[in-house]
Coordinates of C-alpha atoms in Angstrom, one line a residue:
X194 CA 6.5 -3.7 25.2
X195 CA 5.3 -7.3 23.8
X196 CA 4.1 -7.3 20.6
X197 CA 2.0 -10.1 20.0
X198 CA 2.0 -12.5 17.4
X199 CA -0.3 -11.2 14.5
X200 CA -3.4 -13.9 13.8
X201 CA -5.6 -13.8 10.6
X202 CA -8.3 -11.6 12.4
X203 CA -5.7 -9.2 13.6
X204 CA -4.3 -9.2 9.6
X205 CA -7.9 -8.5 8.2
X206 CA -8.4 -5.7 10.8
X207 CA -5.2 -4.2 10.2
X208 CA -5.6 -4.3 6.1
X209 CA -8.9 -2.6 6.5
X210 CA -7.5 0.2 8.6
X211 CA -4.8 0.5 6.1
X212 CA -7.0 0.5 2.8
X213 CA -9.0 3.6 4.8
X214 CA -5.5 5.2 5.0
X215 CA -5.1 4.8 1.9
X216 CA -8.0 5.5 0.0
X217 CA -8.2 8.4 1.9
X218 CA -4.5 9.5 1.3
X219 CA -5.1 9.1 -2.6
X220 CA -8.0 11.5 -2.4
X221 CA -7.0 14.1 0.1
X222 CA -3.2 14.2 -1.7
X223 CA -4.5 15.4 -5.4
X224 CA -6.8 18.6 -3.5
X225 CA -5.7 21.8 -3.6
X226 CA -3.5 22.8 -0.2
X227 CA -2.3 19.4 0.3
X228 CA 1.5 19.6 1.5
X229 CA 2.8 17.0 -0.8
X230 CA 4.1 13.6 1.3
X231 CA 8.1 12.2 1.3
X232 CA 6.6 8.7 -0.2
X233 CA 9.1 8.2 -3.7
X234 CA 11.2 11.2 -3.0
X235 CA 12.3 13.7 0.0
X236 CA 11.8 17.5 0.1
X237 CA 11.7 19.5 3.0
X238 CA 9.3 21.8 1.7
X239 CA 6.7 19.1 1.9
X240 CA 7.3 18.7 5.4
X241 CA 7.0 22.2 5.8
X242 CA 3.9 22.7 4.3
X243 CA 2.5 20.3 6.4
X244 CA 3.0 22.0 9.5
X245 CA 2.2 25.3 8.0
X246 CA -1.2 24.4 7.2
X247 CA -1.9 22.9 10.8
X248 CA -0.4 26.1 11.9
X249 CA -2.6 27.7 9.5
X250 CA -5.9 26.0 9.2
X251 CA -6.3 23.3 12.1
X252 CA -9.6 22.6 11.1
X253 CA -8.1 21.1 7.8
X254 CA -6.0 18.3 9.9
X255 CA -8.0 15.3 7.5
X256 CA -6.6 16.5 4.2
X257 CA -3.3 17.5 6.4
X258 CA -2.4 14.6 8.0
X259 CA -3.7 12.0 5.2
X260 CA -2.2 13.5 2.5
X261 CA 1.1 13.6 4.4
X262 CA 1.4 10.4 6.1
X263 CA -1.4 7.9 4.4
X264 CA 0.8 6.4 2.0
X265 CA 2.4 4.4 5.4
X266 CA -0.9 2.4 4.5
X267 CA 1.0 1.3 1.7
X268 CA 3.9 0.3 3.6
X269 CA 1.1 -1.6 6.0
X270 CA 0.6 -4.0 3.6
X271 CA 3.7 -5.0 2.3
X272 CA 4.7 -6.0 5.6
X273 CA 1.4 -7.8 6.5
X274 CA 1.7 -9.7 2.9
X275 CA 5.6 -10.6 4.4
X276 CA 4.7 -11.8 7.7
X277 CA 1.5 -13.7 6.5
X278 CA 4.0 -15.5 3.8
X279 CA 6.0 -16.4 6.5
X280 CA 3.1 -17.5 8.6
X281 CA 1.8 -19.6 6.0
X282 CA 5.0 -21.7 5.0
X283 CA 6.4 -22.0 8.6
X284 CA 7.9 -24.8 9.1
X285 CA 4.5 -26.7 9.8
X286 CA 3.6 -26.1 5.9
X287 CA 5.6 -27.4 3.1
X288 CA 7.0 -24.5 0.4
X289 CA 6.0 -25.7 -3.0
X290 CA 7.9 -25.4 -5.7
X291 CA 8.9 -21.8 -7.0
X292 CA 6.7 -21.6 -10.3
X293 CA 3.4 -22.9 -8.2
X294 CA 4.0 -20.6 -5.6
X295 CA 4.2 -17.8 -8.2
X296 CA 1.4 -19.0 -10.1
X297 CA -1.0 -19.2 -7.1
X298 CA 0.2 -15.3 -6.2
X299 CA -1.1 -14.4 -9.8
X300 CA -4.3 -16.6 -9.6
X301 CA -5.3 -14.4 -6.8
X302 CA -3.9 -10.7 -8.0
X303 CA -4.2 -11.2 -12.4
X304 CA -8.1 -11.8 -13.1
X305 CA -8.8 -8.9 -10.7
X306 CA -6.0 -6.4 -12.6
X307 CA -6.8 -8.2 -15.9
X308 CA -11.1 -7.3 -15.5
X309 CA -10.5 -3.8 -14.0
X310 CA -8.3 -2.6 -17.1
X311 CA -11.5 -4.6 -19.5
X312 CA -14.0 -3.2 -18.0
X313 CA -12.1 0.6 -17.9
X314 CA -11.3 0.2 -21.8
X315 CA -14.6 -0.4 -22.8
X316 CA -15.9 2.5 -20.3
X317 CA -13.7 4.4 -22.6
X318 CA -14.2 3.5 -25.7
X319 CA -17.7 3.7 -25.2
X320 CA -17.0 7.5 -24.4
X321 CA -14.8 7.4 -27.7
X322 CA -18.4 6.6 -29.4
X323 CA -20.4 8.4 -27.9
X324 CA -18.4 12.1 -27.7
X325 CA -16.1 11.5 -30.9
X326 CA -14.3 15.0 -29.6
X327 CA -13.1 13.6 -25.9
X328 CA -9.6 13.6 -25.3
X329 CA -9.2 10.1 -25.0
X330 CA -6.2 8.4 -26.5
X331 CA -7.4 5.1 -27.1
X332 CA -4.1 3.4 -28.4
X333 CA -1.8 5.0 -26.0
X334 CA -4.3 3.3 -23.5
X335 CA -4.1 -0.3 -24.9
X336 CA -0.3 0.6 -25.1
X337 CA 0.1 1.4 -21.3
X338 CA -2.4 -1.1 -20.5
X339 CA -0.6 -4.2 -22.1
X340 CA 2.5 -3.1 -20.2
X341 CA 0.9 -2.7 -16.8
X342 CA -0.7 -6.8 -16.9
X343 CA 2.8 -7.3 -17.3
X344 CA 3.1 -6.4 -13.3
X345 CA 6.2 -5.1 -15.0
X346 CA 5.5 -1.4 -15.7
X347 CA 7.6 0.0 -12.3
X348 CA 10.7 -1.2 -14.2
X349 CA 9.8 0.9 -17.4
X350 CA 10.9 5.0 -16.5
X351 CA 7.8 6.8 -16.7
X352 CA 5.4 4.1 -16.6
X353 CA 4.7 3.8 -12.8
X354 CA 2.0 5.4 -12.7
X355 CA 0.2 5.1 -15.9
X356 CA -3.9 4.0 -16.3
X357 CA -4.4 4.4 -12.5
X358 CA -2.4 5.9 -10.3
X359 CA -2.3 3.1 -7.2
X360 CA -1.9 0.3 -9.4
X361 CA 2.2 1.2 -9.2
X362 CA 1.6 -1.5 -6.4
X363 CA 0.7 -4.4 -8.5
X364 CA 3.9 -4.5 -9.9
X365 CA 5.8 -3.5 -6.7
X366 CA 4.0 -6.6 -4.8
X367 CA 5.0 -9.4 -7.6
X368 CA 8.4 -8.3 -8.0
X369 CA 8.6 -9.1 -3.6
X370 CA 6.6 -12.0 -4.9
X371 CA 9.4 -13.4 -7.2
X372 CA 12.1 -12.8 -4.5
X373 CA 10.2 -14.1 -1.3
X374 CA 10.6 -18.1 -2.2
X375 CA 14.1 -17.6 -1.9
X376 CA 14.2 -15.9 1.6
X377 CA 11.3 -17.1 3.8
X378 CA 13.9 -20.3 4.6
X379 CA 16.9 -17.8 5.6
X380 CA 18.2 -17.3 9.2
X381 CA 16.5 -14.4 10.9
X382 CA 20.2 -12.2 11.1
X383 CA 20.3 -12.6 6.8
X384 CA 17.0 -11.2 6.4
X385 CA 18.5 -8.5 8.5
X386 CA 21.5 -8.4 6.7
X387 CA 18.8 -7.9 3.6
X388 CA 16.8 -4.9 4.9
X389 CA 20.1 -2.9 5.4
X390 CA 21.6 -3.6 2.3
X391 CA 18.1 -2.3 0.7
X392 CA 19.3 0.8 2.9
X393 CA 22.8 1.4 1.8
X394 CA 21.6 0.7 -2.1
X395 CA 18.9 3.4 -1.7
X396 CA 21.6 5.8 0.2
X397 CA 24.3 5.2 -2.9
X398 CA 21.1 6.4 -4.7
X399 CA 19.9 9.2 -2.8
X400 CA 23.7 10.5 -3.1
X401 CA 25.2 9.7 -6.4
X402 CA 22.1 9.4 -8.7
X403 CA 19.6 11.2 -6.6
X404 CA 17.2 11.1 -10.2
X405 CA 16.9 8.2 -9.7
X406 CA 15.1 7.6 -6.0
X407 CA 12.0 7.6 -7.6
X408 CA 12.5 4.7 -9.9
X409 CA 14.4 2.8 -6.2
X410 CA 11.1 3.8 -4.5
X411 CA 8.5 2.6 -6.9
X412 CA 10.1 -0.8 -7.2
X413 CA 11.4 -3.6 -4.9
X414 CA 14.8 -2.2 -3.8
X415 CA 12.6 0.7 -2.0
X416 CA 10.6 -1.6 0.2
X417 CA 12.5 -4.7 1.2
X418 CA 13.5 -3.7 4.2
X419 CA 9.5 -3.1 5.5
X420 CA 8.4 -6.9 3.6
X421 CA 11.7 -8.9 5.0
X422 CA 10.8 -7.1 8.6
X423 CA 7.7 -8.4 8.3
X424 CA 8.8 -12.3 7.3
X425 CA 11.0 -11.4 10.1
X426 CA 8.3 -10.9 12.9
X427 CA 6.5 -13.9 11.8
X428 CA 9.2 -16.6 12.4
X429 CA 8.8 -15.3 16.7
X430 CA 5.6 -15.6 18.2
X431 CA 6.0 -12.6 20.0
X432 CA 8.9 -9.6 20.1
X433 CA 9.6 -7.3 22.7
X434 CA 11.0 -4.1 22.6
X435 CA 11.9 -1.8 25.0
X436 CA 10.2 1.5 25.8
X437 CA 13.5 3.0 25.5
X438 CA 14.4 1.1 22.1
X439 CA 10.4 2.6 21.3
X440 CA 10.8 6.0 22.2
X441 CA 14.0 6.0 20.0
X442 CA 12.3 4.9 17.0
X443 CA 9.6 7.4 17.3
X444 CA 12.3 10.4 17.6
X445 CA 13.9 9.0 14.9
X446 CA 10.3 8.6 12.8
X447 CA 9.8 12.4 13.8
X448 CA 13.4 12.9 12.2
X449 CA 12.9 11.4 9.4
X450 CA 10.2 14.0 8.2
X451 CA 13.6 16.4 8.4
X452 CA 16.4 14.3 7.1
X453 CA 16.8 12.9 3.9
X454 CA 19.4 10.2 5.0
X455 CA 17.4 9.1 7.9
X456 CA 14.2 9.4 5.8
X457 CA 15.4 6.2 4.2
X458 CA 14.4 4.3 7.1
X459 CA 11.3 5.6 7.1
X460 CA 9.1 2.5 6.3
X461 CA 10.4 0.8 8.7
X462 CA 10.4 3.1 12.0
X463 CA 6.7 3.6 10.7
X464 CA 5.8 -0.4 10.3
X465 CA 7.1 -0.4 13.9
X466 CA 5.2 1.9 15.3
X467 CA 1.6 1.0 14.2
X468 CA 2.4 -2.2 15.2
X469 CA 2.6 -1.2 18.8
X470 CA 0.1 1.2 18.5
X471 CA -2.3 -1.6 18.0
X472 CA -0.8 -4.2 20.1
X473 CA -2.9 -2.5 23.2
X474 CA -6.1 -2.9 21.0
X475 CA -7.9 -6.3 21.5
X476 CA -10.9 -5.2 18.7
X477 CA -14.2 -7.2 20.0
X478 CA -15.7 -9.9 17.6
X479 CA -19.2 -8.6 17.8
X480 CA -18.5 -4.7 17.5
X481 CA -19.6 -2.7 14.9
X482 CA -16.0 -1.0 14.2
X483 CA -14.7 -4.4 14.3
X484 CA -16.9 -5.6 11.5
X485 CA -16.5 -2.1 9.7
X486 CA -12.4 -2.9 9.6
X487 CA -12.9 -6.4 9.1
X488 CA -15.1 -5.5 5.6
X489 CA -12.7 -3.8 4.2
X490 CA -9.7 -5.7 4.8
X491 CA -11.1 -8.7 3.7
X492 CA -12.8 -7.2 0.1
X493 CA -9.2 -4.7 0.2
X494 CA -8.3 -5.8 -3.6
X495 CA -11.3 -4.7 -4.6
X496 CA -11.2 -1.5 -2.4
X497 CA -7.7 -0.9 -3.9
X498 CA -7.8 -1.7 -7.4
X499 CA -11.2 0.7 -7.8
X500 CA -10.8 3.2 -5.4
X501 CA -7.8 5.5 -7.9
X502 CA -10.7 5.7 -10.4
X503 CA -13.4 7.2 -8.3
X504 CA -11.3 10.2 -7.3
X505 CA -12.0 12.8 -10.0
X506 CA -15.5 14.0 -9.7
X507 CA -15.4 15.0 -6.2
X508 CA -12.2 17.2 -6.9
X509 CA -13.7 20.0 -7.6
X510 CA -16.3 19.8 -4.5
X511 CA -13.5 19.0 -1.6
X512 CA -11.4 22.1 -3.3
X513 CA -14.5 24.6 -2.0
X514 CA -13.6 24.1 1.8
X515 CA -12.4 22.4 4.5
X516 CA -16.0 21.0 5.3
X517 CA -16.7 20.5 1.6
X518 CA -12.9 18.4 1.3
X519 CA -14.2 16.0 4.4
X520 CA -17.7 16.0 3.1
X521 CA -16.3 14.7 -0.1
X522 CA -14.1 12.4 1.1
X523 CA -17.5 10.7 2.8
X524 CA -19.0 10.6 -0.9
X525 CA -16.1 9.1 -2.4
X526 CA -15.7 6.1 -0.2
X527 CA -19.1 5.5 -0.5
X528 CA -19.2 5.4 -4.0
X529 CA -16.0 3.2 -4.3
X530 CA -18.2 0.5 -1.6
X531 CA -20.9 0.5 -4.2
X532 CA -18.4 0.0 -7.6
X533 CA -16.2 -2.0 -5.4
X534 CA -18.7 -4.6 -4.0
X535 CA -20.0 -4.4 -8.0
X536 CA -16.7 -5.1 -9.0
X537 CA -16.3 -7.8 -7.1
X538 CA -19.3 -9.3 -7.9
X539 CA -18.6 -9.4 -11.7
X540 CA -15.2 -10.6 -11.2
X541 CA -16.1 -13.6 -8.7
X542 CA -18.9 -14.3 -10.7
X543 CA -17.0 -14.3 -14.2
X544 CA -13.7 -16.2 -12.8
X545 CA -15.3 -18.6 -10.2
X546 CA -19.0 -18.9 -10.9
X547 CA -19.9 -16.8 -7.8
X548 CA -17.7 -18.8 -5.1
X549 CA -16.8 -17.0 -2.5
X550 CA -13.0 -15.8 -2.5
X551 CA -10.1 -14.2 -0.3
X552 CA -10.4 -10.6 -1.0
X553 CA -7.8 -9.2 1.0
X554 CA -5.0 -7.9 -0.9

């Protein structure tokens, strides 16, 4: 198989599908009955209680098989941001220097992080005022808050996942940030040389300190073997792999749900193989799925920075049963469009006087 090179429109479309997966994943994981997923740590009883329930309750595949594989939308991303790096400063477009390419990385992630937490402190102080008896601790807030506009909090134990859940990856994608000026200029056999010395770091982990994979999977150490892949991609118009070479890394993707050692390569063997499950697709300009996709890739840091805040209230509904979970699900990303698209109004309108701006994350 050929896999083709991967243009702007095929990025878009591909960052839509992915903020689906993982909206979806981030709803469908926190229900009762979901199996748990092998995303910052392995257990075998997660993969078992995936296929238990499919056993079990077929009908209940959505919250099944989202719950257990959507957070691959995550790793989606990090190797679209990769190749799309690499795309950008071939060798047809000068680098700039380090602190301006870091500076126009935050320009485009910090107001969006920086409004979201505003506008969610005063949402809660406003319920301080209004219910003085809520359980809302307003200072540990501001406390946990502060640290996460540092895009530092994944280096802090514990802090990961503070004020909203998804927003681990703001800090994840600016760490990748600071490192990427100093290997989108390296030979394609170091970058490989880079992805499996993430591997052997994260296997040292995963045996002597195994406490610690967590902390390895939330920061960069954990996914610099899917970003580098993608840089890696970018610098060949198109690469070929064998069906045999395919078929291998689908066995060993199946594996890894079973294997804690082979698990580690997880990211990868799955970045590989939606790639070539979309090569075949050629999406159609003037369709209706293809402007459904390309919506939400191109608003996706809107999508993503709203959507872990919109989960909460429809708990309780997608808990009753397996049609109430997958009605629910409809409900919530509907209401995260409407807060999103809101969102993005008041931030583009605040930061750029209503100028229209790339939304994709």
């Amino acid at each position: 198989m050929i896999i083709r090179s991967i243009k702007p429109f095929d990025s878009d479309y591909l960052k839509g599908i992915g903020i689906l997966i993982i909206m979806l994943h981030n709803y469908f994981h926190i229900l009762n009955n979901a199996p748990g997923e092998n995303e910052f740590n392995f257990s075998w009883q997660h993969t078992l209680n995936f296929l238990e329930n499919l056993y079990s309750m077929p009908l209940d595949i959505a919250r099944q098989f989202f719950s257990y594989f959507g957070h691959f939308g995550v790793v989606l991303f990090i190797f679209l941001s990769g190749y799309g790096l690499a795309r950008k400063y071939s060798s047809e477009h000068a680098m700039p220097d380090y602190m301006d390419f870091i500076l126009g990385r935050l320009r485009k992630l910090y107001p969006v992080l920086f409004f979201a937490i505003a506008f969610l402190f005063v949402y809660k102080a406003a319920i301080v005022l209004l219910r003085p008896g809520a359980a809302i601790d307003l200072i540990q807030f501001v406390e946990e808050a502060a640290l996460k506009l540092t895009l530092l909090a994944n280096l802090v134990p514990g802090q990961g996942f503070t004020v909203s859940g998804p927003w681990w990856f703001f800090s994840l994608l600016f760490q990748l940030y600071l490192l990427a000026p100093l290997v989108l200029r390296l030979p394609k056999k170091w970058l490989l040389a880079i992805i499996g010395f993430s591997w052997a770091v994260q296997l040292v982990i995963l045996v002597a300190a195994p406490a610690y994979m967590e902390y390895a999977r939330l920061n960069f150490i954990g996914h610099m073997p899917e970003f580098y892949l993608g840089i890696y991609f970018a610098k060949y118009n198109s690469v070929k792999i064998r069906n045999g070479w395919l078929a291998l890394i689908g066995l060993l993707f199946i594996a890894s749900w079973f294997n804690q050692y082979i698990w580690i390569t997880a990211n990868v063997l799955a970045a590989l193989l939606m790639l070539a499950a979309y090569n075949p697709i050629i999406p159609k300009p003037d369709s209706l799925l293809t402007k459904f996709f390309l919506f939400f890739g191109r608003n996706s840091l809107y999508f993503f920075t709203v959507h872990g805040l919109c989960r909460a209230p429809f708990v309780p509904m997608g808990n009753v049963s397996v049609s109430g979970s997958v009605g629910a699900a409809v409900l919530y990303l509907l209401v995260v469009t409407v807060l999103s698209l809101v969102f993005k109004y008041l931030v583009t309108t605040i930061t750029s006087f209503g100028r229209p701006v790339n939304a994709s994350l």
